[in-house]
Amino acid sequence: MWYGLYNVLLILAFPLILCALLLKKRCRSGLLQRIGWVVPRGWDSQQDVLWIHAVSLGEVSAIVPFVTTLHHRYPAVKIIVSTVTETGREAVRQRLTGIATHCFLPLDYPWIVNRFITSLNPIGFLVVETELWPNLLRELARRGVPSVILNGRLSSRSFLRYRWIRPFMRQVLSTVSLGLLQSVRDEQRFLKLGASPDRMRHTGNMKFDLTMNGIYSSRTPIHRSTFGLSEDERLLIAGSTHPVEEEILLESYRAVSRAFPNAVLVLAPRHIERSDALAETIRAFGFPVVRRSRLPETGHQKTVGPRVIILDTQGELAHAYGSAYMAFVGGTLVPVGGHNLLEPAAWGKPVYFGPHTDHCQEIADLLVESGGGIRVNNGQGLTETLMKGMQSQDWVSQIGLRARKVIDDNQGVVERNVSMVEQVVNFIEPCPLEGKRRGHS
């Protein structure tokens, strides 16, 4: 009954879905793939295929160490990473070149997912965080292809929505072979939705392992000179910011820059297509605006004194944090749920964030408990904390060291997840000595 109702609603919604894909510029790419007209091809028909789905940039970034580890362990396996967004595709191309091939996720209509699965013929399907597509998962289960939730989590909002359709969610989760979840809270939520306790495991958050495999250690931070900073200027970076939140940040920066004119603010909007509107907001606060994309390679520019730099380029935020004096992570002063708190921590920077951290609650709690992160309740609290940091570099350094220790103490999730996936996916690769195929369990 539930699947029938779901598919009827999908069919009725198809004209709206198609219009949305056509109207949104970032969704037009790969349209023929999304509707199943074109399916991924182009590899040896005898080659085993592992299909991993990561919706966008954040999810792709989180799985880079995992995919890299699998590739080194099973080089004969073809890894396909699907995304929903264009930024996700670019992340696959930039960070997994030579390791994985990209495709767009097909719409969850039975005839479309059937065509996709037939084309890929995967030995396993891994879905990152929480992208539970009922028809896709059911068809994979029908064909005996194991499905794994990788780095799984359930936000409070998603959990409340899913509880309204708990009988349906129980059916959907019954098609999942294994759930590798970020926290005990996530595990409990999946169990409350009807998942089998035998299949759910709390293994930790793979984002802790982003510092392994050279993700940060082999890449230098964006140098201060790139932002056109003088020697005595200090860079305050606010990453993944949202509307309203940015006004709070600018108000705090106004107070800080009056007391410390050597403070320079970088705002990295979560959606860079908002950069023009953000520039207008910054000007309304009376600050000069510098666009990162318009700075020359040397970073030299004529603007001096308090100013706001908009980081309007793709894929630079994680490395920009390396040159920060202090860092704020957005989506936390407004009820979004928070973004990646570990990116600045990986560089040993103090991490500031607001009260809305539902999407990263466990990490936020670990940072606060360790003294490596500071939660502020509002703009006034942020201003006071930034002021304190500007007054004491030793204090800032100590917080940064504690933030980095949180990451060091919680690594190893990737290896745990690889071992668990190996228990349900039958990886087969050529035997180099005998030329035969052998299985790994």
Short mmCIF file of C-alpha atoms in Angstrom, two decimals:
data_model
loop_
_atom_site.label_atom_id
_atom_site.label_comp_id
_atom_site.label_asym_id
_atom_site.label_seq_id
_atom_site.Cartn_x
_atom_site.Cartn_y
_atom_site.Cartn_z
CA MET A 1 0.00 0.00 0.00
CA TRP A 2 2.70 2.48 1.03
CA TYR A 3 4.81 1.95 -2.08
CA GLY A 4 1.70 2.24 -4.27
CA LEU A 5 0.73 5.55 -2.67
CA TYR A 6 4.31 6.81 -2.93
CA ASN A 7 4.49 5.99 -6.64
CA VAL A 8 1.11 7.57 -7.39
CA LEU A 9 2.29 10.79 -5.73
CA LEU A 10 5.56 10.63 -7.69
CA ILE A 11 3.71 10.26 -10.99
CA LEU A 12 1.37 13.14 -10.18
CA ALA A 13 4.35 15.28 -9.23
CA PHE A 14 6.39 14.50 -12.36
CA PRO A 15 5.43 17.66 -14.30
CA LEU A 16 6.40 19.80 -11.30
CA ILE A 17 9.67 17.91 -10.79
CA LEU A 18 10.56 18.27 -14.47
CA CYS A 19 9.77 22.00 -14.42
CA ALA A 20 11.92 22.45 -11.31
CA LEU A 21 14.84 20.67 -12.99
CA LEU A 22 14.51 22.83 -16.09
CA LEU A 23 14.08 26.11 -14.23
CA LYS A 24 17.01 25.63 -11.85
CA LYS A 25 20.18 26.27 -13.79
CA ARG A 26 22.26 24.11 -11.48
CA CYS A 27 19.89 21.15 -12.04
CA ARG A 28 19.85 21.23 -15.85
CA SER A 29 23.20 19.51 -16.03
CA GLY A 30 22.73 15.80 -16.45
CA LEU A 31 18.98 16.11 -16.98
CA LEU A 32 18.92 13.20 -19.42
CA GLN A 33 20.71 11.07 -16.82
CA ARG A 34 18.31 12.11 -14.06
CA ILE A 35 15.28 11.01 -16.07
CA GLY A 36 16.94 7.78 -17.18
CA TRP A 37 17.23 8.66 -20.87
CA VAL A 38 21.01 8.30 -20.68
CA VAL A 39 22.60 5.75 -18.35
CA PRO A 40 26.25 5.53 -17.22
CA ARG A 41 28.44 3.35 -19.44
CA GLY A 42 32.04 3.12 -20.52
CA TRP A 43 33.82 0.41 -18.52
CA ASP A 44 34.70 -3.25 -18.94
CA SER A 45 31.55 -5.35 -18.75
CA GLN A 46 33.45 -7.86 -16.62
CA GLN A 47 34.47 -5.19 -14.12
CA ASP A 48 32.76 -5.06 -10.74
CA VAL A 49 31.00 -1.77 -10.00
CA LEU A 50 30.47 -0.21 -6.59
CA TRP A 51 27.86 2.56 -6.57
CA ILE A 52 28.16 5.30 -3.93
CA HIS A 53 25.64 8.14 -3.66
CA ALA A 54 26.67 11.44 -2.06
CA VAL A 55 24.10 14.19 -2.54
CA SER A 56 26.35 17.27 -2.71
CA LEU A 57 29.70 18.89 -1.92
CA GLY A 58 29.68 18.21 1.84
CA GLU A 59 28.91 14.52 1.47
CA VAL A 60 31.48 14.06 -1.30
CA SER A 61 34.13 15.75 0.85
CA ALA A 62 33.32 13.43 3.76
CA ILE A 63 33.82 10.24 1.73
CA VAL A 64 37.10 11.13 0.01
CA PRO A 65 39.26 9.16 2.52
CA PHE A 66 36.81 6.23 2.42
CA VAL A 67 36.71 6.05 -1.39
CA THR A 68 40.47 6.48 -1.60
CA THR A 69 41.00 3.60 0.86
CA LEU A 70 38.63 1.31 -1.06
CA HIS A 71 40.30 2.17 -4.36
CA HIS A 72 43.75 1.28 -3.03
CA ARG A 73 42.46 -1.95 -1.52
CA TYR A 74 40.38 -3.00 -4.55
CA PRO A 75 41.87 -1.26 -7.60
CA ALA A 76 40.01 -3.54 -10.01
CA VAL A 77 36.61 -2.33 -8.77
CA LYS A 78 35.00 0.50 -10.72
CA ILE A 79 33.67 3.10 -8.28
CA ILE A 80 30.74 5.25 -9.43
CA VAL A 81 29.81 8.26 -7.29
CA SER A 82 26.41 9.82 -7.98
CA THR A 83 25.34 13.25 -6.77
CA VAL A 84 22.26 15.43 -7.00
CA THR A 85 23.99 18.80 -7.33
CA GLU A 86 26.44 20.35 -9.75
CA THR A 87 28.76 21.27 -6.87
CA GLY A 88 28.79 17.60 -5.93
CA ARG A 89 29.84 16.67 -9.45
CA GLU A 90 32.67 19.20 -9.40
CA ALA A 91 33.84 17.84 -6.05
CA VAL A 92 34.00 14.31 -7.46
CA ARG A 93 35.97 15.51 -10.46
CA GLN A 94 38.38 17.59 -8.39
CA ARG A 95 38.93 15.31 -5.39
CA LEU A 96 38.44 11.83 -6.82
CA THR A 97 40.06 12.15 -10.23
CA GLY A 98 41.35 8.78 -11.38
CA ILE A 99 39.60 7.07 -8.48
CA ALA A 100 35.86 7.41 -9.16
CA THR A 101 33.54 8.27 -12.04
CA HIS A 102 30.60 10.64 -11.61
CA CYS A 103 26.97 10.35 -12.61
CA PHE A 104 23.80 12.12 -11.51
CA LEU A 105 21.32 10.26 -9.31
CA PRO A 106 18.28 9.05 -11.25
CA LEU A 107 14.82 10.16 -10.18
CA ASP A 108 13.17 7.57 -7.95
CA TYR A 109 10.68 6.21 -10.50
CA PRO A 110 10.63 2.40 -10.79
CA TRP A 111 11.29 2.31 -14.56
CA ILE A 112 14.17 4.81 -14.24
CA VAL A 113 15.96 3.13 -11.33
CA ASN A 114 15.51 -0.28 -12.99
CA ARG A 115 17.28 0.97 -16.10
CA PHE A 116 20.07 2.51 -14.05
CA ILE A 117 20.65 -0.58 -11.94
CA THR A 118 20.65 -2.81 -15.03
CA SER A 119 23.28 -0.56 -16.62
CA LEU A 120 25.52 -0.37 -13.55
CA ASN A 121 24.95 -3.91 -12.28
CA PRO A 122 26.59 -2.94 -8.96
CA ILE A 123 27.99 -5.34 -6.38
CA GLY A 124 26.85 -2.90 -3.70
CA PHE A 125 25.18 0.46 -3.13
CA LEU A 126 26.38 2.90 -0.46
CA VAL A 127 24.31 5.97 0.37
CA VAL A 128 26.00 8.76 2.33
CA GLU A 129 24.24 10.24 5.38
CA THR A 130 20.48 10.01 4.73
CA GLU A 131 19.28 9.78 1.14
CA LEU A 132 16.62 7.10 1.45
CA TRP A 133 14.99 6.58 -1.96
CA PRO A 134 12.33 3.84 -1.54
CA ASN A 135 12.10 2.51 -5.11
CA LEU A 136 15.85 2.48 -5.61
CA LEU A 137 16.47 0.63 -2.35
CA ARG A 138 13.65 -1.84 -2.94
CA GLU A 139 14.83 -2.71 -6.45
CA LEU A 140 18.40 -3.20 -5.25
CA ALA A 141 17.15 -5.52 -2.49
CA ARG A 142 15.01 -7.44 -5.00
CA ARG A 143 18.10 -8.07 -7.10
CA GLY A 144 20.14 -9.14 -4.07
CA VAL A 145 22.41 -6.07 -4.13
CA PRO A 146 23.39 -5.04 -0.57
CA SER A 147 22.68 -1.42 0.41
CA VAL A 148 24.63 0.37 3.15
CA ILE A 149 23.92 3.70 4.86
CA LEU A 150 27.38 5.24 5.18
CA ASN A 151 28.15 7.95 7.73
CA GLY A 152 24.43 7.98 8.43
CA ARG A 153 22.63 10.63 10.42
CA LEU A 154 19.07 11.82 11.04
CA SER A 155 18.47 15.47 11.83
CA SER A 156 15.68 16.33 14.24
CA ARG A 157 13.62 17.75 11.39
CA SER A 158 13.99 14.63 9.23
CA PHE A 159 13.32 12.36 12.18
CA LEU A 160 10.07 14.15 13.02
CA ARG A 161 8.93 14.00 9.38
CA TYR A 162 9.75 10.31 9.07
CA ARG A 163 7.87 9.50 12.28
CA TRP A 164 4.63 10.55 10.56
CA ILE A 165 5.16 7.71 8.05
CA ARG A 166 6.84 5.24 10.38
CA PRO A 167 5.13 2.12 8.86
CA PHE A 168 6.49 3.10 5.43
CA MET A 169 9.93 3.90 6.84
CA ARG A 170 10.04 0.48 8.51
CA GLN A 171 9.51 -1.09 5.07
CA VAL A 172 12.13 1.14 3.46
CA LEU A 173 14.72 0.44 6.16
CA SER A 174 14.09 -3.29 5.86
CA THR A 175 15.73 -3.09 2.42
CA VAL A 176 18.94 -1.69 3.94
CA SER A 177 21.61 -4.30 4.65
CA LEU A 178 23.68 -2.22 7.06
CA GLY A 179 23.61 1.22 8.68
CA LEU A 180 26.94 2.78 9.73
CA LEU A 181 25.89 5.77 11.78
CA GLN A 182 27.63 8.88 13.10
CA SER A 183 26.36 8.88 16.67
CA VAL A 184 24.41 6.98 19.30
CA ARG A 185 21.61 9.51 18.85
CA ASP A 186 21.40 8.68 15.13
CA GLU A 187 21.36 4.96 15.90
CA GLN A 188 18.50 5.39 18.36
CA ARG A 189 16.51 7.42 15.86
CA PHE A 190 16.86 4.81 13.12
CA LEU A 191 15.75 2.12 15.57
CA LYS A 192 12.69 4.19 16.53
CA LEU A 193 11.76 4.33 12.84
CA GLY A 194 11.72 0.54 12.69
CA ALA A 195 15.24 -0.37 11.58
CA SER A 196 16.56 -3.76 12.67
CA PRO A 197 18.95 -3.50 15.67
CA ASP A 198 21.09 -6.21 14.07
CA ARG A 199 21.82 -3.95 11.09
CA MET A 200 22.47 -0.57 12.75
CA ARG A 201 25.97 0.30 14.02
CA HIS A 202 27.39 3.44 15.60
CA THR A 203 30.86 3.75 14.04
CA GLY A 204 31.48 7.52 14.23
CA ASN A 205 31.74 10.43 11.82
CA MET A 206 34.08 9.99 8.86
CA LYS A 207 34.72 13.73 8.72
CA PHE A 208 37.18 13.19 11.57
CA ASP A 209 39.35 11.28 9.10
CA LEU A 210 39.56 14.10 6.58
CA THR A 211 42.96 14.95 8.05
CA MET A 212 44.21 11.50 7.14
CA ASN A 213 45.26 10.41 3.64
CA GLY A 214 46.81 13.83 3.10
CA ILE A 215 43.54 15.71 2.84
CA TYR A 216 44.96 18.58 4.88
CA SER A 217 48.53 17.57 5.55
CA SER A 218 49.52 17.56 1.88
CA ARG A 219 47.71 20.75 0.95
CA THR A 220 48.87 24.13 2.07
CA PRO A 221 46.39 26.69 3.35
CA ILE A 222 45.44 29.61 1.15
CA HIS A 223 48.20 32.05 1.98
CA ARG A 224 47.45 35.32 3.71
CA SER A 225 48.92 37.22 0.78
CA THR A 226 46.22 35.76 -1.46
CA PHE A 227 43.71 37.82 0.50
CA GLY A 228 45.88 40.91 0.25
CA LEU A 229 46.63 41.05 3.98
CA SER A 230 49.40 43.10 5.50
CA GLU A 231 51.68 41.57 8.12
CA ASP A 232 49.79 42.92 11.14
CA GLU A 233 46.27 42.12 9.92
CA ARG A 234 44.31 39.21 11.38
CA LEU A 235 41.85 37.19 9.33
CA LEU A 236 38.43 36.33 10.77
CA ILE A 237 36.68 33.72 8.61
CA ALA A 238 32.96 33.00 8.74
CA GLY A 239 32.24 29.95 6.60
CA SER A 240 29.04 28.55 5.09
CA THR A 241 26.96 31.55 6.13
CA HIS A 242 23.27 32.25 5.51
CA PRO A 243 21.03 35.33 5.19
CA VAL A 244 20.17 37.06 8.49
CA GLU A 245 23.15 35.30 10.04
CA GLU A 246 25.42 37.42 7.86
CA GLU A 247 23.86 40.60 9.24
CA ILE A 248 24.58 39.38 12.77
CA LEU A 249 28.17 38.66 11.77
CA LEU A 250 28.58 42.07 10.16
CA GLU A 251 27.21 43.77 13.26
CA SER A 252 29.75 41.92 15.39
CA TYR A 253 32.54 42.73 12.97
CA ARG A 254 31.59 46.41 13.10
CA ALA A 255 32.19 46.42 16.87
CA VAL A 256 35.39 44.36 16.61
CA SER A 257 36.89 46.44 13.79
CA ARG A 258 36.32 49.65 15.73
CA ALA A 259 38.42 48.30 18.60
CA PHE A 260 40.84 46.35 16.37
CA PRO A 261 41.14 47.94 12.90
CA ASN A 262 43.62 45.23 11.90
CA ALA A 263 40.80 42.66 11.79
CA VAL A 264 39.71 41.63 8.29
CA LEU A 265 36.53 39.58 7.78
CA VAL A 266 36.04 36.87 5.18
CA LEU A 267 32.44 35.82 4.54
CA ALA A 268 32.00 32.55 2.65
CA PRO A 269 28.28 32.23 1.80
CA ARG A 270 26.94 28.69 1.77
CA HIS A 271 25.57 29.36 -1.72
CA ILE A 272 28.02 31.46 -3.72
CA GLU A 273 25.31 32.49 -6.18
CA ARG A 274 24.18 34.86 -3.42
CA SER A 275 27.46 36.79 -3.60
CA ASP A 276 25.98 39.82 -5.37
CA ALA A 277 23.22 40.20 -2.79
CA LEU A 278 25.72 39.69 0.02
CA ALA A 279 27.94 42.43 -1.41
CA GLU A 280 25.01 44.85 -1.22
CA THR A 281 24.38 43.90 2.40
CA ILE A 282 28.04 44.49 3.26
CA ARG A 283 28.00 47.93 1.61
CA ALA A 284 24.88 48.80 3.58
CA PHE A 285 26.96 48.25 6.72
CA GLY A 286 29.52 50.71 5.39
CA PHE A 287 32.36 48.26 4.68
CA PRO A 288 34.44 48.07 1.50
CA VAL A 289 33.77 44.83 -0.38
CA VAL A 290 36.50 42.69 -1.94
CA ARG A 291 35.59 39.70 -4.10
CA ARG A 292 38.02 36.78 -3.86
CA SER A 293 37.39 35.90 -7.52
CA ARG A 294 38.54 39.38 -8.57
CA LEU A 295 41.73 39.46 -6.56
CA PRO A 296 44.89 38.93 -8.61
CA GLU A 297 46.98 35.84 -7.90
CA THR A 298 49.33 37.88 -5.75
CA GLY A 299 46.42 39.18 -3.68
CA HIS A 300 47.62 42.78 -4.00
CA GLN A 301 44.80 45.31 -3.97
CA LYS A 302 44.34 48.92 -2.95
CA THR A 303 41.80 48.44 -0.16
CA VAL A 304 43.28 48.80 3.33
CA GLY A 305 41.82 48.93 6.83
CA PRO A 306 38.63 47.16 7.95
CA ARG A 307 37.00 45.41 5.00
CA VAL A 308 35.00 42.33 4.10
CA ILE A 309 36.21 39.76 1.57
CA ILE A 310 33.58 37.56 -0.05
CA LEU A 311 34.92 34.07 -0.71
CA ASP A 312 32.98 33.55 -3.93
CA THR A 313 35.07 30.69 -5.32
CA GLN A 314 34.33 26.98 -5.21
CA GLY A 315 36.27 24.55 -3.04
CA GLU A 316 38.55 27.03 -1.23
CA LEU A 317 36.90 27.41 2.16
CA ALA A 318 38.49 24.34 3.79
CA HIS A 319 41.95 25.63 2.88
CA ALA A 320 41.18 29.27 3.66
CA TYR A 321 40.59 28.24 7.28
CA GLY A 322 44.30 27.44 7.44
CA SER A 323 45.12 31.17 7.34
CA ALA A 324 42.42 32.22 9.80
CA TYR A 325 43.14 33.77 13.18
CA MET A 326 39.68 32.75 14.38
CA ALA A 327 36.88 30.93 12.58
CA PHE A 328 33.08 30.89 12.76
CA VAL A 329 30.99 28.14 11.15
CA GLY A 330 27.64 29.20 9.75
CA GLY A 331 24.15 27.80 9.74
CA THR A 332 24.33 27.99 13.53
CA LEU A 333 23.09 31.51 14.39
CA VAL A 334 19.99 30.76 12.31
CA PRO A 335 17.95 27.53 12.56
CA VAL A 336 19.69 25.67 9.73
CA GLY A 337 21.51 23.08 11.83
CA GLY A 338 25.16 23.91 11.24
CA HIS A 339 27.84 22.95 8.75
CA ASN A 340 31.31 21.43 8.95
CA LEU A 341 32.83 22.35 12.32
CA LEU A 342 35.84 20.12 11.71
CA GLU A 343 37.33 22.05 8.79
CA PRO A 344 38.77 24.88 10.93
CA ALA A 345 39.55 22.45 13.77
CA ALA A 346 41.69 20.42 11.37
CA TRP A 347 44.00 23.41 11.02
CA GLY A 348 44.17 23.90 14.78
CA LYS A 349 41.91 26.95 14.74
CA PRO A 350 39.41 27.88 17.45
CA VAL A 351 35.88 27.07 16.27
CA TYR A 352 33.00 29.43 17.08
CA PHE A 353 29.37 28.60 16.35
CA GLY A 354 25.85 29.48 17.37
CA PRO A 355 23.19 27.45 19.21
CA HIS A 356 21.68 25.70 16.14
CA THR A 357 23.90 22.64 15.67
CA ASP A 358 21.39 19.84 15.10
CA HIS A 359 23.21 18.60 11.98
CA CYS A 360 26.51 18.34 13.84
CA GLN A 361 25.43 18.01 17.47
CA GLU A 362 27.90 15.34 18.54
CA ILE A 363 30.87 17.22 17.06
CA ALA A 364 29.71 20.50 18.60
CA ASP A 365 29.42 18.85 22.01
CA LEU A 366 32.88 17.29 21.72
CA LEU A 367 34.44 20.62 20.78
CA VAL A 368 32.74 22.47 23.64
CA GLU A 369 33.61 19.78 26.21
CA SER A 370 37.26 19.76 25.12
CA GLY A 371 37.55 23.54 25.15
CA GLY A 372 38.30 23.57 21.42
CA GLY A 373 35.01 25.12 20.42
CA ILE A 374 32.92 27.99 21.74
CA ARG A 375 29.15 28.10 21.42
CA VAL A 376 27.64 31.60 21.45
CA ASN A 377 23.94 32.26 21.85
CA ASN A 378 23.65 35.44 19.81
CA GLY A 379 25.49 38.29 18.16
CA GLN A 380 26.42 39.90 21.46
CA GLY A 381 28.03 36.67 22.66
CA LEU A 382 29.91 36.38 19.39
CA THR A 383 31.19 39.95 19.67
CA GLU A 384 32.42 39.41 23.22
CA THR A 385 34.20 36.18 22.26
CA LEU A 386 35.86 37.71 19.21
CA MET A 387 36.97 40.67 21.30
CA LYS A 388 38.54 38.35 23.85
CA GLY A 389 40.34 36.48 21.08
CA MET A 390 41.70 39.66 19.54
CA GLN A 391 43.07 40.65 22.95
CA SER A 392 44.87 37.37 23.63
CA GLN A 393 46.69 35.38 20.96
CA ASP A 394 47.77 32.81 23.58
CA TRP A 395 44.13 32.14 24.44
CA VAL A 396 43.28 31.65 20.77
CA SER A 397 46.24 29.29 20.28
CA GLN A 398 45.24 27.13 23.25
CA ILE A 399 41.68 26.76 21.98
CA GLY A 400 43.00 25.83 18.53
CA LEU A 401 45.24 23.10 19.95
CA ARG A 402 42.29 21.60 21.83
CA ALA A 403 40.17 21.68 18.67
CA ARG A 404 42.83 19.78 16.77
CA LYS A 405 43.12 17.22 19.58
CA VAL A 406 39.40 16.41 19.22
CA ILE A 407 40.09 15.33 15.66
CA ASP A 408 43.21 13.35 16.54
CA ASP A 409 41.34 11.50 19.31
CA ASN A 410 38.42 10.48 17.06
CA GLN A 411 40.09 9.23 13.90
CA GLY A 412 39.90 5.70 12.54
CA VAL A 413 36.25 5.80 11.45
CA VAL A 414 37.10 5.20 7.79
CA GLU A 415 38.91 1.95 8.52
CA ARG A 416 36.05 0.76 10.75
CA ASN A 417 33.52 1.52 8.02
CA VAL A 418 35.59 -0.16 5.30
CA SER A 419 35.80 -3.31 7.45
CA MET A 420 32.04 -3.29 8.04
CA VAL A 421 31.24 -2.75 4.35
CA GLU A 422 33.51 -5.67 3.45
CA GLN A 423 31.24 -7.91 5.54
CA VAL A 424 28.19 -7.28 3.36
CA VAL A 425 29.63 -6.43 -0.08
CA ASN A 426 31.38 -9.26 -1.94
CA PHE A 427 34.44 -7.50 -3.35
CA ILE A 428 36.04 -9.56 -6.10
CA GLU A 429 39.24 -8.66 -7.89
CA PRO A 430 41.75 -10.44 -10.18
CA CYS A 431 44.30 -12.57 -8.38
CA PRO A 432 47.71 -11.24 -9.50
CA LEU A 433 49.45 -14.61 -9.08
CA GLU A 434 47.03 -17.09 -10.63
CA GLY A 435 45.02 -14.83 -12.93
CA LYS A 436 41.86 -16.08 -11.26
CA ARG A 437 39.14 -14.16 -9.51
CA ARG A 438 38.95 -14.37 -5.77
CA GLY A 439 36.42 -13.11 -3.23
CA HIS A 440 36.95 -11.09 -0.08
CA SER A 441 34.62 -11.33 2.86
#
